[in-house]
Structures are given as structure tokens and as C-alpha cells.
Amino acid sequence: MAAVTSKTFTEGDVEVSEAIDFCRFYPTSMAAFDELKTVSYQPKGVVLVIPPWNFPLAIPVGGTVAALAGGNTVLLKPATVALPVAWEFAQCFWDAGVPKDALQVVCPAERQSLNWLSAHQSVKHIILTGGTDTAFRLLENAPRTPLSAETGGKNAMILTVNGDQDRAILNVVSSAFSNAGQKCSACSLLLVERSTYEDEIFQSKLRDAVLSLRTGGVWDPMNYVGPMIDHKNEKLQYAIDHLEPGESWLVAPEFIDKEGYILKPCVKWGVKPGSYTFRNELFAPLLSVVCIDSLEQGIEYANSSEYGLTAGLQSLNKAERELWKNKIEAGNLYINRGITGAIVRRQPFGGMKRSAFGGGIKAGGPNYVASFLRFKNATAYDIKDVEANYRQAWNNVFSKEEDVSHIYGEENTFRYLPLNSMALRIADADELNDVLLVMLAANQTKTKLTVSLSDKHHQLEVIKAKVATFDGMKLRLESEEDFINTMSTYERVRACSESLSDAVYQKAAELGLCIIDSIPLAEGRIELLHYLKEQSISFEYHRYGSIFEENKCCG
């Protein structure tokens, strides 16, 4: 990893540990689905795994193991620069007994071959970690193939006047500059409340902390910041060359090599919402500092981004923490700690908005392997029994915010949130029972559902009557063309089968919208997943020797 992707040994060591965690966790997570008696499952088939270069071991291992754990076969297409790492770990898998028929490595030099491969009818699911543009290209190329993608981030950490300044500086520096800022989870925006922002002592401490980071080649283990993978980062160069009104350098950028691979950590001060540096993911050791007048304004600024991957808050005030936790739009939330370094199962990883494509199920979490399985009802069911099953799944699993790690000094909870807006598009041939299951699931999860169908459906009157029995559920009688024109208003689309037209899938691909088209299930432990999004929250309450839960709330 150090030789081919310029990863420091410290970062590489952590990545090896994460890869091992994936190998241990995903197979054991299958047990929860083996125990379900109302459904059966089978593997989807061929899963195409497309990992990035910045985590050349952990992420491809994670995708590969998740697919293999469900009995699928894997085509691994690593980033070209990271091929040597992928080949080495694939060799380990083969040596351990994984058949080469089950795991193959392909690395075409040109995009055309990948386009052909990703659109091939044998590929039943695609796992991507990479750029948002890449996710859209894959969707456009194969709109009916399910895509689980973790993409970009423009991640913000907020520091209020109630935050511990010294601890906050430590957290932001590690989050912004580890791996030379080349993490999708990296902190690239620091939003600071005005009195702290204008405090010269705070500015001096932040400057000193950044300047203290040793920068250089990866072969010196004392270097904290290593080289970037690319010396032709046009977005970074533009951000360096252009200071917009009000902007200045708290720590000026400096390349220490002629080629421009090694950039010392730098801090741009006075960045404003809407500016180039505020909006664009730079993937480099450049931190932007923004002045805010209140926590509420900071949340508004952070949520204005099209991304929603990680987010951080530095505050010792309980009311501020609760407000931020319930208003911020991101998949992984971190309080009074850094916002990178998610650990398998402890902090399942994945974003919201343009940071994630697919069904909202997080990597390293309890449900991830289910994404690569095809479930079906194993027994006949009665609607009343389904209601009871859904209610039990909701009460036992999905309504709870739980900490499964139980670490002194750090609370790591995992919760499910309802979707803001979801559509059920009913095809003329769909069965009434399938439609009812979707309505029941949406109602149980408190997801706002719009039921869309043509006025020619053979069960129209029954469906209209059923919709009227659920509070907040809407009915739209519309043609498929009219439905396509409204798809941008939904967060996700549910279908009862794969019978929707290609035009619907093509529009979904254009919007980056996920269509769940598997047969609705009477088992709530699986079906309810489609109406929810997952969120991880990590709260470090250990401070000055206080490691017990009763001491975690200050202010």
C-alpha cells in the first residue's frame, strides 16, 4: 500500500485491521437471516465490486467478503493503481480455499471494457466506492442493476462556544489531514461560532497544530501526512490559486516536491457558503474554516451541501448535542471526537443524499449482506399475521437506538430513520396482497408514502379504500409518464415487481434514485429495511478521566 498508493504505515496498519474485521463480521452477520422462518433466500449471482484507490485493501476486502458471505460470486475490479494490492489479497483468498470460480480479478485499462462488464446481464449487483460521477455513469449504463455505492462527501465539523477548544483542534486536525485528506469521510469544513472564530488565541493554537504535522514521503514512519495519489488535481489547484472575497490563508499551501504530490496541510480562513472551496470536494490536505453566528446556522450551512456522509459536533452542551443530532443530514455522526476511522459493526459506514446510492444499508452493519441476497416468502400468510410480524420487527429492531459495543468512554449507537418521501408505483398486473404489504410496511415505519397507479387498475377501488385508512398516505391516479415527471420529489421508489418500464428505470438512473423492485415480503425484519435509512452516532464522553456514563452529559 505504501509503495503503490502512498499510504503511510500508520494508516496502512489500521486498514489491515479493518479488512480482518470485515472477514470476521460479515459471515457471522448471516446468522440473523438464517433464523427467519417466514422467508427463504438465495444468492443473487455475480456481484461486481469496484473499490477505490485510497483504501486499496479494506474496502475491496469488505465488498468481496459481503458478497461471498451470501453465496455470490465476485468480479473484483480494483482501481488500476491499486491492482497489486488487490492481487495480493485475492491470492490470500484463493490460498485459503475460495475457488477462483467464486472470486476473479479483472482490471481493464480503458473505461469501455468496464462499461461492457457493468452492463452485462450476468452481473446482478454492483458495489462501488468512488466518485459521484462514477455512480451516475454506472446507473446510466445499467439502470436495472442494483447499485450499492458510497460516494463523495463535503464533511463539516461544527465548533460552538461550548466546545473544548483544545480537544476540538486535535479532532479536526486528525480528521482533515490523515491520509493527506484523501478520505471521503475527511473533515473539509470547520464551522466555528463567531466568538471562538475571532479569538486570536484559538487561531494561533489551530495554526500551531497544523504546522506541527510532519509531511513527507511514506518511507519515513515519522511523517504524518504523506503524498497525494495525484499531482493533477484541478479542483485543488483552483482552490489554491483563487481566494474569493473575505478569504485568506491561516496556513498557506506549500508543495515540498517539484512534481506537486506532497502538499503540506493548509487552512483557508473566511470561507463562505456557496463559494468554490465550500462546495467542492477537494480530496486533499486543505481545511476550510467558516464563521457561524449560531449552531442553528451551522446546521443550515452543513445541510446545504448535496452530500451527507460524515458530520461532527464539538460541544459540551447537552441541548446543543440533541439539536444537532436530530437536525444534521448525514449518515455517520460524531460528537466530541474525530469524524474519520469508522470501525466495522461499531460505526457502520454510509451516507445520505449524494453520498450514497442504493437502499440506504451501511457497510460494516448488521444488514449489509442482505443487500446481496434474493428473499422470497417461504409460507402462505394472512394479512393480520403480517401486521403483527411487522409490529414485532419494529418494536424489537427498527424502533430502537442501540449500542452494541458498550465501550467505556464512548457511546456508539445505531438507529433507523423513516424516509421523508417514498413512492409506490403500482403496475397494472400487480397483486393486491403485494400492494397491501407495502402500505403496511410504510405505515409501520412512519415513512410518508404516495401510492401511484393508473386509473385503469383492476383493483382501483379497493386500493383507494385502503389508502384512505392510513394517516398521511397519499393516492395519485396518473399515467406512467406523469409519474416519471414527479419522481424527483421522492427519496426512494417501491415497486412490487420488475414490470415497470425501462423509462422509469432510466429516469431513476438520471436522478440517482433507488427503485426497490423485489417481491414484498411478509417478514418485517427484511421488508421494513426498504422504508428506512440507517444512521450511526458516535459520542466520546470520556474527558479528563471521566469514563462512566453518568458523567457523559455536561452543560
Coordinates of C-alpha atoms in Angstrom, one line a residue:
M1 CA 0.0 0.0 0.0
A2 CA 2.8 2.4 0.8
A3 CA 4.6 1.6 -2.5
V4 CA 1.6 1.9 -4.9
T5 CA -0.9 4.2 -3.2
S6 CA 1.5 6.3 -1.0
K7 CA -0.3 5.3 2.2
T8 CA 1.7 5.9 5.4
F9 CA 2.4 2.8 7.5
T10 CA 0.2 4.1 10.4
E11 CA -2.8 4.4 8.0
G12 CA -1.9 1.0 6.4
D13 CA -1.8 -0.8 9.7
V14 CA -5.4 0.4 10.5
E15 CA -6.6 -0.7 7.1
V16 CA -5.3 -4.2 7.6
S17 CA -7.2 -4.4 10.8
E18 CA -10.4 -3.2 9.1
A19 CA -10.0 -5.8 6.4
I20 CA -9.7 -8.6 9.0
D21 CA -12.8 -7.2 10.8
F22 CA -14.8 -7.4 7.6
C23 CA -13.7 -11.1 7.1
R24 CA -14.8 -12.0 10.6
F25 CA -18.0 -9.9 10.8
Y26 CA -19.9 -10.5 7.5
P27 CA -20.2 -14.3 7.7
T28 CA -21.4 -14.1 11.3
S29 CA -24.0 -11.5 10.4
M30 CA -25.7 -14.0 8.1
A31 CA -27.0 -15.8 11.2
A32 CA -29.7 -13.3 11.7
F33 CA -31.2 -14.1 8.4
D34 CA -30.8 -17.9 8.7
E35 CA -33.0 -17.7 11.8
L36 CA -36.0 -16.3 9.9
K37 CA -38.7 -18.9 9.3
T38 CA -41.1 -17.0 7.1
V39 CA -38.6 -16.4 4.2
S40 CA -36.0 -18.3 2.3
Y41 CA -33.1 -16.8 0.4
Q42 CA -30.6 -17.5 -2.3
P43 CA -27.6 -15.5 -3.6
K44 CA -28.2 -13.0 -6.4
G45 CA -25.4 -14.4 -8.5
V46 CA -22.4 -12.4 -9.9
V47 CA -21.6 -9.2 -7.9
L48 CA -19.2 -6.7 -9.4
V49 CA -17.1 -4.9 -6.8
I50 CA -15.5 -1.6 -7.8
P51 CA -13.3 -0.2 -4.9
P52 CA -11.2 3.0 -4.8
W53 CA -7.5 3.6 -4.7
N54 CA -7.5 5.4 -1.3
F55 CA -8.4 2.3 0.7
P56 CA -6.8 -0.4 -1.5
L57 CA -7.2 -3.2 0.9
A58 CA -10.1 -2.7 3.5
I59 CA -12.8 -1.6 1.1
P60 CA -12.3 -4.2 -1.7
V61 CA -12.0 -6.9 1.0
G62 CA -15.2 -5.7 2.6
G63 CA -17.2 -5.7 -0.6
T64 CA -15.8 -9.1 -1.6
V65 CA -16.5 -10.8 1.7
A66 CA -20.0 -9.3 1.9
A67 CA -20.9 -10.8 -1.4
L68 CA -19.2 -14.1 -0.8
A69 CA -20.8 -14.5 2.6
G70 CA -24.2 -14.7 0.9
G71 CA -23.0 -17.3 -1.6
N72 CA -22.5 -15.0 -4.5
T73 CA -19.5 -15.0 -6.9
V74 CA -17.4 -11.9 -7.2
L75 CA -15.8 -10.0 -10.0
L76 CA -13.3 -7.6 -8.4
K77 CA -12.4 -4.6 -10.5
P78 CA -9.8 -2.7 -8.4
A79 CA -8.6 0.8 -9.1
T80 CA -5.8 0.5 -11.7
V81 CA -3.1 1.9 -9.4
A82 CA -4.2 -0.4 -6.6
L83 CA -4.2 -3.6 -8.6
P84 CA -1.0 -5.0 -7.0
V85 CA -2.7 -4.8 -3.5
A86 CA -5.9 -6.4 -4.8
W87 CA -4.0 -9.2 -6.5
E88 CA -2.1 -10.0 -3.2
F89 CA -5.2 -10.2 -1.1
A90 CA -7.1 -12.2 -3.8
Q91 CA -4.2 -14.7 -3.7
C92 CA -4.7 -15.0 0.1
F93 CA -8.4 -15.8 -0.5
W94 CA -7.5 -18.4 -3.1
D95 CA -4.9 -19.9 -0.8
A96 CA -7.5 -20.1 2.0
G97 CA -9.8 -22.2 -0.2
V98 CA -12.0 -19.7 -2.0
P99 CA -12.4 -21.1 -5.5
K100 CA -11.2 -19.0 -8.4
D101 CA -14.6 -19.6 -10.0
A102 CA -16.0 -17.6 -7.0
L103 CA -13.5 -14.8 -7.0
Q104 CA -11.9 -13.3 -10.1
V105 CA -9.9 -10.1 -10.5
V106 CA -10.3 -8.0 -13.6
C107 CA -8.7 -4.7 -14.3
P108 CA -9.3 -3.3 -17.8
A109 CA -7.2 -0.4 -18.8
E110 CA -9.9 1.5 -20.5
R111 CA -13.4 2.6 -19.4
Q112 CA -15.1 0.9 -22.4
S113 CA -14.4 -2.5 -21.1
L114 CA -15.8 -1.6 -17.7
N115 CA -18.9 -0.2 -19.3
W116 CA -19.5 -3.5 -21.1
L117 CA -18.8 -5.5 -18.0
S118 CA -21.1 -3.5 -15.7
A119 CA -24.0 -3.7 -18.2
H120 CA -23.6 -7.5 -18.7
Q121 CA -26.8 -9.4 -17.9
S122 CA -24.8 -11.8 -15.7
V123 CA -24.0 -9.0 -13.2
K124 CA -26.8 -8.9 -10.7
H125 CA -25.5 -6.3 -8.3
I126 CA -22.7 -3.6 -8.3
I127 CA -20.8 -2.4 -5.2
L128 CA -19.0 0.9 -5.8
T129 CA -16.9 3.1 -3.6
G130 CA -15.8 6.1 -5.6
G131 CA -16.9 9.3 -7.1
T132 CA -20.5 10.5 -7.5
D133 CA -20.0 10.9 -11.2
T134 CA -18.9 7.3 -11.5
A135 CA -22.1 6.2 -9.7
F136 CA -24.2 8.1 -12.2
R137 CA -22.3 6.5 -15.1
L138 CA -22.9 3.1 -13.8
L139 CA -26.6 3.8 -13.3
E140 CA -26.9 5.2 -16.8
N141 CA -25.1 2.2 -18.2
A142 CA -27.2 -0.4 -16.3
P143 CA -30.3 1.2 -14.9
R144 CA -31.9 -2.0 -13.8
T145 CA -28.9 -3.4 -12.0
P146 CA -29.0 -2.7 -8.2
L147 CA -26.1 -0.4 -7.1
S148 CA -24.8 -0.1 -3.6
A149 CA -22.5 2.9 -3.7
E150 CA -20.6 5.0 -1.2
T151 CA -19.5 8.2 -2.9
G152 CA -18.3 11.6 -2.1
G153 CA -18.5 13.9 0.9
K154 CA -18.1 17.5 1.9
N155 CA -18.0 16.9 5.6
A156 CA -18.4 19.6 8.2
M157 CA -17.4 19.8 11.8
I158 CA -19.1 22.4 14.0
L159 CA -17.4 24.0 17.0
T160 CA -19.6 26.0 19.3
V161 CA -18.7 28.3 22.1
N162 CA -19.4 25.4 24.4
G163 CA -16.8 23.1 22.9
D164 CA -13.5 22.2 24.3
Q165 CA -11.2 24.1 22.0
D166 CA -8.1 22.1 22.6
R167 CA -9.9 18.8 22.1
A168 CA -11.7 20.2 19.1
I169 CA -8.4 21.2 17.4
L170 CA -7.0 17.8 18.0
N171 CA -10.1 16.2 16.4
V172 CA -10.3 18.5 13.4
V173 CA -6.6 18.2 12.6
S174 CA -6.7 14.4 12.6
S175 CA -9.9 14.3 10.6
A176 CA -8.8 16.8 8.0
F177 CA -5.2 15.7 7.3
S178 CA -4.8 12.0 8.0
N179 CA -4.1 10.1 4.7
A180 CA -3.4 13.6 3.2
G181 CA -7.1 14.4 3.4
Q182 CA -7.8 11.7 0.8
K183 CA -10.7 10.2 2.7
C184 CA -14.4 10.5 1.7
S185 CA -15.1 11.0 5.4
A186 CA -12.4 13.7 5.9
C187 CA -13.3 16.9 7.6
S188 CA -13.0 19.6 4.9
L189 CA -15.2 22.3 6.5
L190 CA -14.8 23.6 10.1
L191 CA -17.7 25.8 11.1
V192 CA -16.8 27.9 14.1
E193 CA -19.1 30.1 16.2
R194 CA -18.1 33.7 15.9
S195 CA -16.6 34.5 19.4
T196 CA -14.3 31.5 19.0
Y197 CA -13.7 32.2 15.3
E198 CA -12.5 35.8 16.2
D199 CA -10.4 34.6 19.2
E200 CA -6.7 35.1 18.3
I201 CA -5.6 32.5 20.8
F202 CA -7.8 29.9 19.1
Q203 CA -6.4 30.9 15.7
S204 CA -2.9 30.6 17.0
K205 CA -3.5 27.2 18.5
L206 CA -5.1 25.9 15.3
R207 CA -2.2 27.3 13.2
D208 CA 0.4 25.7 15.5
A209 CA -1.3 22.3 15.5
V210 CA -1.4 22.3 11.7
L211 CA 2.2 23.4 11.3
S212 CA 3.3 20.7 13.7
L213 CA 2.3 17.9 11.4
R214 CA 5.3 16.3 9.7
T215 CA 4.9 15.9 6.0
G216 CA 6.9 13.9 3.5
G217 CA 7.4 10.5 1.9
V218 CA 5.8 7.4 3.3
W219 CA 9.1 5.6 3.9
D220 CA 9.8 7.9 6.9
P221 CA 7.4 6.5 9.6
M222 CA 7.6 9.8 11.5
N223 CA 5.7 11.6 8.7
Y224 CA 2.0 12.1 9.5
V225 CA 1.0 13.5 6.1
G226 CA 2.2 11.6 3.0
P227 CA 2.0 12.2 -0.7
M228 CA -1.3 12.6 -2.6
I229 CA -2.0 9.9 -5.3
D230 CA -2.5 12.6 -8.0
H231 CA -0.5 15.7 -8.8
K232 CA -3.0 17.0 -11.3
N233 CA -6.0 17.7 -9.0
E234 CA -7.6 20.6 -10.9
K235 CA -10.2 21.4 -8.2
L236 CA -7.4 21.6 -5.6
Q237 CA -5.3 23.8 -7.8
Y238 CA -8.2 26.2 -8.4
A239 CA -8.9 26.4 -4.7
I240 CA -5.2 27.2 -4.0
D241 CA -4.9 29.8 -6.8
H242 CA -8.1 31.6 -6.1
L243 CA -9.0 33.5 -2.9
E244 CA -12.6 34.7 -3.0
P245 CA -13.7 37.9 -1.2
G246 CA -13.0 37.6 2.6
E247 CA -10.8 34.6 2.2
S248 CA -7.2 34.4 3.5
W249 CA -4.7 31.7 4.5
L250 CA -4.3 30.9 8.1
V251 CA -1.8 28.3 7.0
A252 CA -0.6 28.9 3.4
P253 CA -0.3 25.9 1.0
E254 CA 3.2 24.7 0.2
F255 CA 4.3 21.8 -2.0
I256 CA 7.5 20.3 -0.9
D257 CA 8.3 18.4 -4.1
K258 CA 8.7 19.6 -7.6
E259 CA 6.1 17.4 -9.1
G260 CA 3.3 18.6 -6.7
Y261 CA 2.5 15.3 -5.0
I262 CA 3.3 16.4 -1.4
L263 CA 1.3 19.3 -0.1
K264 CA 1.7 20.5 3.5
P265 CA -1.5 20.8 5.4
C266 CA -3.1 24.2 4.8
V267 CA -6.0 26.2 6.2
K268 CA -8.2 28.6 4.2
W269 CA -9.8 31.2 6.5
G270 CA -13.0 33.1 5.9
V271 CA -14.7 30.7 3.5
K272 CA -18.3 31.5 2.9
P273 CA -21.3 29.2 1.9
G274 CA -21.7 28.9 -1.8
S275 CA -18.0 29.6 -2.6
Y276 CA -15.9 27.2 -4.7
T277 CA -14.0 25.8 -1.8
F278 CA -17.1 25.4 0.3
R279 CA -19.0 23.4 -2.3
N280 CA -16.4 21.2 -3.9
E281 CA -14.8 18.0 -2.5
L282 CA -11.0 18.6 -3.0
F283 CA -9.7 15.3 -1.6
A284 CA -6.5 16.9 -0.3
P285 CA -5.0 18.3 2.9
L286 CA -6.9 21.6 2.7
L287 CA -9.2 22.7 5.5
S288 CA -11.8 25.5 5.1
V289 CA -12.9 27.5 8.1
V290 CA -16.3 29.2 8.1
C291 CA -17.7 31.7 10.7
I292 CA -21.2 31.0 12.0
D293 CA -23.4 33.0 14.3
S294 CA -25.1 30.1 16.0
L295 CA -25.4 26.3 16.0
E296 CA -28.6 26.5 14.0
Q297 CA -26.8 28.5 11.3
G298 CA -24.0 25.9 11.3
I299 CA -26.5 23.1 10.8
E300 CA -28.1 25.0 7.9
Y301 CA -24.7 25.6 6.3
A302 CA -23.7 21.9 6.7
N303 CA -27.1 20.6 5.4
S304 CA -26.9 22.9 2.3
S305 CA -24.3 20.5 0.8
E306 CA -25.5 18.0 -1.7
Y307 CA -23.5 15.4 0.3
G308 CA -24.3 13.8 3.6
L309 CA -21.6 11.4 4.6
T310 CA -20.0 12.3 7.9
A311 CA -20.6 15.2 10.3
G312 CA -19.1 16.3 13.6
L313 CA -20.0 18.5 16.6
Q314 CA -17.7 19.8 19.3
S315 CA -19.8 20.8 22.2
L316 CA -20.1 20.0 25.9
N317 CA -23.7 21.3 26.0
K318 CA -26.4 18.5 26.1
A319 CA -29.1 20.7 24.4
E320 CA -26.8 21.5 21.5
R321 CA -25.9 17.9 21.0
E322 CA -29.5 16.8 20.9
L323 CA -30.5 19.6 18.5
W324 CA -27.6 18.8 16.2
K325 CA -28.1 15.1 16.3
N326 CA -31.8 15.4 15.2
K327 CA -31.2 18.1 12.6
I328 CA -28.0 17.2 10.8
E329 CA -28.3 15.3 7.5
A330 CA -25.5 12.8 7.4
G331 CA -25.1 9.0 7.7
N332 CA -22.3 9.0 10.3
L333 CA -22.4 11.4 13.2
Y334 CA -19.5 12.1 15.6
I335 CA -19.7 14.1 18.8
N336 CA -16.6 15.4 20.6
R337 CA -14.2 13.1 18.5
G338 CA -12.8 12.9 15.0
I339 CA -15.1 12.1 12.1
T340 CA -13.0 9.5 10.3
G341 CA -12.0 6.0 11.2
A342 CA -15.3 4.1 11.4
I343 CA -14.9 0.6 12.8
V344 CA -16.8 -2.4 11.5
R345 CA -20.0 -3.0 13.4
R346 CA -19.2 -0.3 16.0
Q347 CA -19.9 2.5 13.5
P348 CA -21.5 1.1 10.3
F349 CA -20.5 3.4 7.5
G350 CA -22.5 5.0 4.7
G351 CA -24.0 8.4 3.9
M352 CA -27.2 10.1 2.8
K353 CA -28.1 12.3 -0.1
R354 CA -25.4 12.3 -2.9
S355 CA -23.0 10.5 -0.6
A356 CA -24.9 7.2 -1.1
F357 CA -26.7 5.4 -3.9
G358 CA -28.9 2.3 -3.2
G359 CA -31.1 1.1 -0.4
G360 CA -29.5 3.0 2.4
I361 CA -27.9 0.0 4.1
K362 CA -24.5 0.6 5.6
A363 CA -21.2 -1.2 5.0
G364 CA -20.0 -2.9 8.2
G365 CA -23.5 -3.0 9.6
P366 CA -25.9 -5.8 10.6
N367 CA -27.9 -5.7 7.3
Y368 CA -25.3 -5.2 4.6
V369 CA -25.1 -8.8 3.4
A370 CA -28.9 -8.9 2.9
S371 CA -28.3 -6.5 0.0
F372 CA -26.8 -9.3 -2.0
L373 CA -29.5 -11.9 -1.3
R374 CA -32.8 -12.6 -3.0
F375 CA -35.5 -13.3 -0.5
K376 CA -38.9 -14.8 -1.1
N377 CA -41.9 -15.7 1.1
A378 CA -41.5 -19.3 2.4
T379 CA -45.0 -19.8 3.6
A380 CA -48.5 -18.5 2.9
Y381 CA -49.5 -15.6 5.0
D382 CA -52.5 -13.8 6.4
I383 CA -52.6 -10.0 6.4
K384 CA -53.3 -9.8 10.1
D385 CA -50.3 -12.0 10.8
V386 CA -48.2 -9.8 8.7
E387 CA -49.3 -6.7 10.7
A388 CA -48.2 -8.5 13.9
N389 CA -44.9 -9.5 12.3
Y390 CA -44.2 -6.0 11.1
R391 CA -45.1 -4.6 14.5
Q392 CA -42.8 -7.1 16.2
A393 CA -39.9 -6.3 13.9
W394 CA -40.4 -2.6 14.5
N395 CA -40.5 -2.9 18.3
N396 CA -37.6 -5.4 18.6
V397 CA -35.3 -3.9 16.0
F398 CA -36.1 -0.8 14.0
S399 CA -37.6 1.5 16.6
K400 CA -34.5 1.2 18.9
E401 CA -31.3 3.2 19.0
E402 CA -28.9 0.7 20.4
D403 CA -25.2 0.5 21.4
V404 CA -23.9 -3.0 20.8
S405 CA -20.2 -2.2 21.6
H406 CA -20.6 -1.0 25.2
I407 CA -17.2 0.8 25.4
Y408 CA -16.4 2.9 28.5
G409 CA -16.0 6.5 27.4
E410 CA -17.6 6.2 24.0
E411 CA -21.2 5.6 23.1
N412 CA -21.8 4.1 19.6
T413 CA -25.4 3.9 18.7
F414 CA -27.2 2.8 15.5
R415 CA -30.7 3.8 14.5
Y416 CA -33.2 3.7 11.7
L417 CA -34.9 6.8 10.3
P418 CA -38.0 7.0 8.2
L419 CA -37.8 8.3 4.6
N420 CA -39.1 11.8 4.0
S421 CA -40.9 10.8 0.9
M422 CA -41.4 7.4 -0.9
A423 CA -43.5 6.3 -3.9
L424 CA -45.2 3.0 -4.5
R425 CA -45.7 2.8 -8.3
I426 CA -48.3 0.0 -9.0
A427 CA -48.2 -1.8 -12.3
D428 CA -51.5 -2.9 -13.8
A429 CA -50.6 -6.6 -13.2
D430 CA -49.5 -6.2 -9.6
E431 CA -51.3 -8.3 -7.0
L432 CA -53.4 -6.7 -4.3
N433 CA -51.7 -8.5 -1.5
D434 CA -48.3 -7.2 -2.5
V435 CA -49.6 -3.7 -2.6
L436 CA -51.1 -4.1 0.9
L437 CA -47.8 -5.3 2.3
V438 CA -46.1 -2.1 1.0
M439 CA -48.7 0.1 2.6
L440 CA -48.5 -1.8 5.9
A441 CA -44.7 -1.5 5.9
A442 CA -44.6 2.2 5.1
N443 CA -47.2 2.9 7.8
Q444 CA -45.3 0.8 10.4
T445 CA -42.0 2.7 9.7
K446 CA -43.7 6.1 9.6
T447 CA -42.4 6.7 6.1
K448 CA -44.5 9.1 4.0
L449 CA -45.9 7.0 1.1
T450 CA -47.5 8.2 -2.1
V451 CA -49.4 5.4 -3.9
S452 CA -49.2 6.0 -7.7
L453 CA -51.2 4.0 -10.2
S454 CA -53.2 4.4 -13.4
D455 CA -57.0 4.8 -13.2
K456 CA -57.3 1.5 -15.2
H457 CA -56.0 -0.8 -12.4
H458 CA -58.4 -3.7 -11.9
Q459 CA -58.3 -3.2 -8.1
L460 CA -58.5 0.6 -8.1
E461 CA -61.5 1.0 -5.8
V462 CA -60.1 -1.4 -3.2
I463 CA -56.7 0.3 -3.3
K464 CA -58.3 3.7 -2.9
A465 CA -60.3 2.5 0.1
K466 CA -57.1 1.0 1.7
V467 CA -55.1 4.2 1.2
A468 CA -57.8 6.1 3.0
T469 CA -57.4 4.0 6.1
F470 CA -53.7 5.1 6.7
D471 CA -53.0 8.6 8.1
G472 CA -50.8 10.7 5.8
M473 CA -50.8 8.3 2.9
K474 CA -51.5 9.8 -0.5
L475 CA -53.0 8.5 -3.7
R476 CA -52.2 9.7 -7.1
L477 CA -54.0 8.5 -10.2
E478 CA -51.6 9.2 -13.0
S479 CA -50.1 7.8 -16.2
E480 CA -46.6 6.4 -16.1
E481 CA -45.4 9.5 -18.0
D482 CA -46.8 11.7 -15.3
F483 CA -45.3 9.6 -12.6
I484 CA -41.9 9.9 -14.2
N485 CA -42.2 13.6 -14.2
T486 CA -42.7 13.6 -10.4
M487 CA -40.0 11.1 -9.5
S488 CA -37.6 13.8 -8.4
T489 CA -39.8 14.5 -5.4
Y490 CA -39.2 11.1 -3.9
E491 CA -36.4 9.7 -1.8
R492 CA -37.0 6.2 -2.9
V493 CA -39.4 4.2 -5.1
R494 CA -41.0 0.9 -4.2
A495 CA -42.4 -1.5 -6.9
C496 CA -44.0 -4.9 -6.4
S497 CA -42.1 -6.4 -9.3
E498 CA -39.7 -5.7 -12.1
S499 CA -42.5 -4.9 -14.5
L500 CA -42.1 -1.1 -14.6
S501 CA -40.9 0.1 -17.9
D502 CA -37.4 0.9 -18.9
A503 CA -38.3 4.6 -19.0
V504 CA -38.9 4.5 -15.2
Y505 CA -35.6 2.9 -14.5
Q506 CA -33.8 5.3 -16.9
K507 CA -35.3 8.3 -15.1
A508 CA -34.3 6.8 -11.7
A509 CA -30.8 6.4 -13.0
E510 CA -30.7 10.1 -14.1
L511 CA -31.9 11.1 -10.6
G512 CA -29.7 8.7 -8.7
L513 CA -32.9 7.3 -7.3
C514 CA -33.2 3.7 -5.9
I515 CA -36.0 1.5 -7.1
I516 CA -36.8 -1.5 -4.8
D517 CA -38.4 -4.0 -7.1
S518 CA -38.2 -7.2 -5.2
I519 CA -41.4 -9.0 -4.2
P520 CA -42.8 -7.6 -1.0
L521 CA -42.2 -9.9 2.0
A522 CA -44.4 -10.9 4.9
E523 CA -41.2 -10.9 7.1
G524 CA -40.8 -7.4 8.7
R525 CA -37.1 -8.0 9.6
I526 CA -36.4 -7.8 5.8
E527 CA -39.2 -5.8 4.3
L528 CA -39.1 -2.8 6.7
L529 CA -35.4 -2.2 5.7
H530 CA -36.7 -0.8 2.3
Y531 CA -38.6 2.1 4.0
L532 CA -35.8 3.3 6.3
K533 CA -32.3 4.7 6.2
E534 CA -29.6 3.9 8.7
Q535 CA -27.6 6.3 10.9
S536 CA -24.5 5.7 13.1
I537 CA -23.8 8.1 16.0
S538 CA -20.5 8.1 18.0
F539 CA -20.3 10.2 21.1
E540 CA -17.0 10.4 23.0
Y541 CA -17.9 11.4 26.5
H542 CA -14.6 10.4 28.1
R543 CA -13.0 13.6 29.2
Y544 CA -10.4 14.3 31.9
G545 CA -10.6 10.9 33.4
S546 CA -14.5 10.6 33.5
I547 CA -15.2 7.4 31.7
F548 CA -18.6 6.4 33.1
E549 CA -21.9 7.0 31.5
E550 CA -23.3 9.2 34.3
N551 CA -20.6 11.8 33.6
K552 CA -21.1 12.0 29.8
C553 CA -23.6 14.9 29.9
C554 CA -22.2 18.3 30.6
G555 CA -23.9 21.7 30.4

